[in-house]
Amino acid sequence: MTSVLDLAPVVPVVVIEDAADAVPLARALVAGGLPAIEVTLRTPAALDAIRAIAAEVPEAVVGAGTVISADGVDAAVAAGARFLVSPGWTQTLLDAMQRSGVPFLPGVSTTSEVVALLERGVDEMKFFPAEAAGGTAYLRSLAGPLPQARFCPTGGISLASAPSYLALPNVGCVGGTWMLPADAIAAKDWGRVEALAAGAAALRD
């Protein structure tokens, strides 16, 4: 599979409360040009949502986010997740993600964490929480000594700030939620989600 970092400029970070929303939401994101979809394991509906998207929206590349345990890794992959994203990592969690057979982005926010992952042969990571942890200035500083590390910054990124991240040589994509306004989801306004997704997809152009 193509690297998760290269599928689209933006990975929507989705919190699904109702599994019935999963398929129409995924279809709207894909239609807008965002095929990589991170469904966070923060709600009881998350695994059912991943299962539904994997089964019914084959053009989507559905992944699981907020993966924080080996059990979470196993459950997400069993549900059909094609990639995994964690907010941080431990040796136990990293072992489980490496065994999973699917691509993964372990979360980092310090230089030492990046170096530790590079030691383990991992060179693609999530930078989280991006804005709070130093934003573009921090990532630009990492590019000098650690040019082999590539990132998906997530956390506090908006349509306005995303281009400055995407311009960095060590950023493949960003994670965001701005194309998923709560009122649009509540109203099941999938046309609005698709339009916002299209605006995010155009950031690469």
XYZ file of C-alpha atoms in Angstrom:
205
model
C 0.000 0.000 0.000
C 1.081 3.584 -0.653
C 2.313 5.283 2.517
C -0.519 6.749 4.579
C 1.390 10.033 4.402
C 1.020 10.121 0.612
C -2.666 9.228 0.142
C -4.000 12.784 0.539
C -2.815 16.087 2.002
C -5.288 15.791 4.867
C -6.413 12.798 6.914
C -9.824 13.508 8.477
C -9.831 12.581 12.171
C -13.331 11.244 12.724
C -15.211 10.712 15.992
C -18.336 8.667 15.211
C -21.095 8.535 17.820
C -23.587 6.661 15.624
C -22.315 3.822 13.444
C -25.150 4.525 10.984
C -23.332 7.745 10.032
C -20.114 5.934 9.106
C -20.854 4.948 5.509
C -22.434 8.208 4.280
C -19.728 10.199 6.057
C -16.968 8.114 4.478
C -18.580 8.415 1.046
C -18.723 12.200 1.403
C -15.039 12.397 2.395
C -13.960 10.134 -0.476
C -16.089 12.097 -2.970
C -14.370 15.260 -1.754
C -10.953 13.745 -2.393
C -9.929 12.498 1.063
C -9.708 8.680 0.874
C -7.667 8.101 4.044
C -10.046 8.258 7.008
C -8.941 7.909 10.619
C -11.794 6.700 12.828
C -10.792 7.302 16.435
C -11.400 4.573 18.997
C -13.007 7.072 21.370
C -16.625 5.956 21.152
C -18.493 2.651 21.517
C -19.484 2.956 17.839
C -15.923 3.204 16.500
C -15.223 -0.451 15.687
C -18.641 -0.914 14.079
C -17.980 2.229 12.040
C -14.630 0.876 10.810
C -16.276 -2.441 9.967
C -19.019 -0.720 7.968
C -16.664 1.560 6.028
C -14.312 -1.339 5.239
C -17.229 -3.407 3.922
C -19.236 -0.770 2.077
C -16.836 1.964 0.949
C -14.009 0.061 -0.760
C -12.502 3.223 -2.232
C -11.848 4.518 1.303
C -8.675 3.613 3.167
C -10.081 3.383 6.675
C -7.778 3.435 9.670
C -8.099 3.456 13.433
C -6.920 6.357 15.565
C -6.426 6.769 19.305
C -4.936 3.266 19.393
C -3.362 2.993 22.842
C -3.134 -0.725 23.606
C -2.224 -4.054 22.033
C -5.867 -5.087 22.401
C -6.870 -1.959 20.513
C -4.467 -2.870 17.712
C -5.949 -6.362 17.414
C -9.553 -5.157 17.544
C -8.974 -2.436 14.960
C -7.268 -4.760 12.477
C -9.963 -7.406 12.985
C -12.595 -4.743 12.190
C -10.877 -3.927 8.907
C -8.577 -1.003 9.745
C -5.919 -0.611 7.041
C -3.683 1.646 9.119
C -3.238 2.558 12.785
C -2.544 5.880 14.496
C -1.605 6.389 18.134
C -1.319 9.619 20.157
C 1.914 8.294 21.716
C 3.720 4.998 22.040
C 5.283 2.526 24.418
C 7.472 -0.473 23.627
C 4.479 -2.786 24.133
C 2.232 -0.762 21.843
C 4.949 -0.436 19.197
C 5.559 -4.191 19.268
C 1.844 -4.794 18.693
C 1.664 -2.274 15.839
C 4.739 -3.791 14.174
C 3.177 -7.246 14.413
C -0.170 -6.061 13.036
C 0.796 -6.246 9.387
C -0.701 -2.832 8.570
C 1.010 0.577 8.312
C 1.020 2.667 11.485
C 1.849 6.163 12.674
C 2.997 6.211 16.312
C 2.601 9.575 18.006
C 5.606 11.669 19.057
C 6.094 15.106 20.533
C 9.808 15.081 21.488
C 13.105 14.622 19.680
C 14.012 11.644 21.874
C 10.813 9.826 20.874
C 11.642 10.380 17.205
C 15.170 9.030 17.656
C 13.853 6.007 19.574
C 11.459 5.181 16.730
C 14.186 5.586 14.111
C 16.235 3.074 16.138
C 13.332 0.639 15.749
C 13.172 1.160 11.987
C 10.112 3.428 12.066
C 10.474 6.630 10.040
C 6.827 7.703 9.608
C 5.085 9.174 12.652
C 2.262 11.331 13.896
C 3.362 14.621 15.510
C 0.849 15.260 18.295
C -0.462 17.541 19.696
C 0.995 19.566 16.842
C 0.092 23.135 17.745
C 0.617 22.681 21.491
C 3.928 20.838 20.985
C 5.609 23.536 18.930
C 3.916 23.527 15.543
C 5.738 24.255 12.312
C 8.745 25.801 14.071
C 9.404 22.564 15.958
C 9.033 20.379 12.874
C 11.283 22.673 10.851
C 13.936 22.327 13.570
C 13.690 18.514 13.448
C 14.258 18.408 9.681
C 17.922 19.379 10.044
C 19.263 16.630 12.333
C 16.557 14.045 11.513
C 15.679 14.457 7.820
C 14.721 10.777 7.496
C 11.693 11.198 9.796
C 8.378 12.079 8.115
C 5.313 13.289 9.952
C 1.552 13.656 9.946
C 1.038 16.579 12.365
C -2.342 16.464 14.103
C -3.900 18.547 16.857
C -5.187 22.094 16.538
C -4.557 22.354 12.794
C -7.045 24.345 10.735
C -7.686 25.070 7.070
C -5.741 28.306 7.570
C -2.686 26.727 9.235
C -2.509 23.492 7.229
C -0.612 24.966 4.231
C 2.303 26.068 6.418
C 2.658 22.499 7.686
C 2.318 20.949 4.214
C 5.088 23.225 2.932
C 7.629 21.573 5.258
C 9.896 18.930 3.679
C 9.310 16.430 6.516
C 5.487 16.639 6.490
C 3.572 14.222 4.262
C 0.057 15.146 5.344
C -1.820 16.686 8.264
C -4.656 15.367 10.395
C -7.665 17.570 10.965
C -11.301 17.818 11.921
C -12.365 21.091 10.309
C -14.126 19.291 7.424
C -16.345 17.535 9.983
C -18.309 20.272 11.766
C -20.494 18.862 14.531
C -23.601 20.633 13.266
C -23.153 19.172 9.765
C -22.777 15.662 11.188
C -25.828 16.133 13.433
C -27.879 17.356 10.456
C -26.459 14.574 8.235
C -25.457 17.307 5.784
C -23.081 15.122 3.790
C -22.974 17.628 0.929
C -21.375 20.176 3.225
C -18.863 17.594 4.448
C -17.989 16.745 0.841
C -17.493 20.435 -0.018
C -15.225 20.987 2.995
C -13.309 17.806 2.132
C -12.786 19.094 -1.404
C -11.321 22.295 -0.002
C -8.923 20.267 2.141
C -7.960 17.981 -0.755
C -7.110 21.029 -2.858
C -4.423 22.101 -0.394
C -1.909 19.880 -2.211
C -2.513 21.831 -5.432
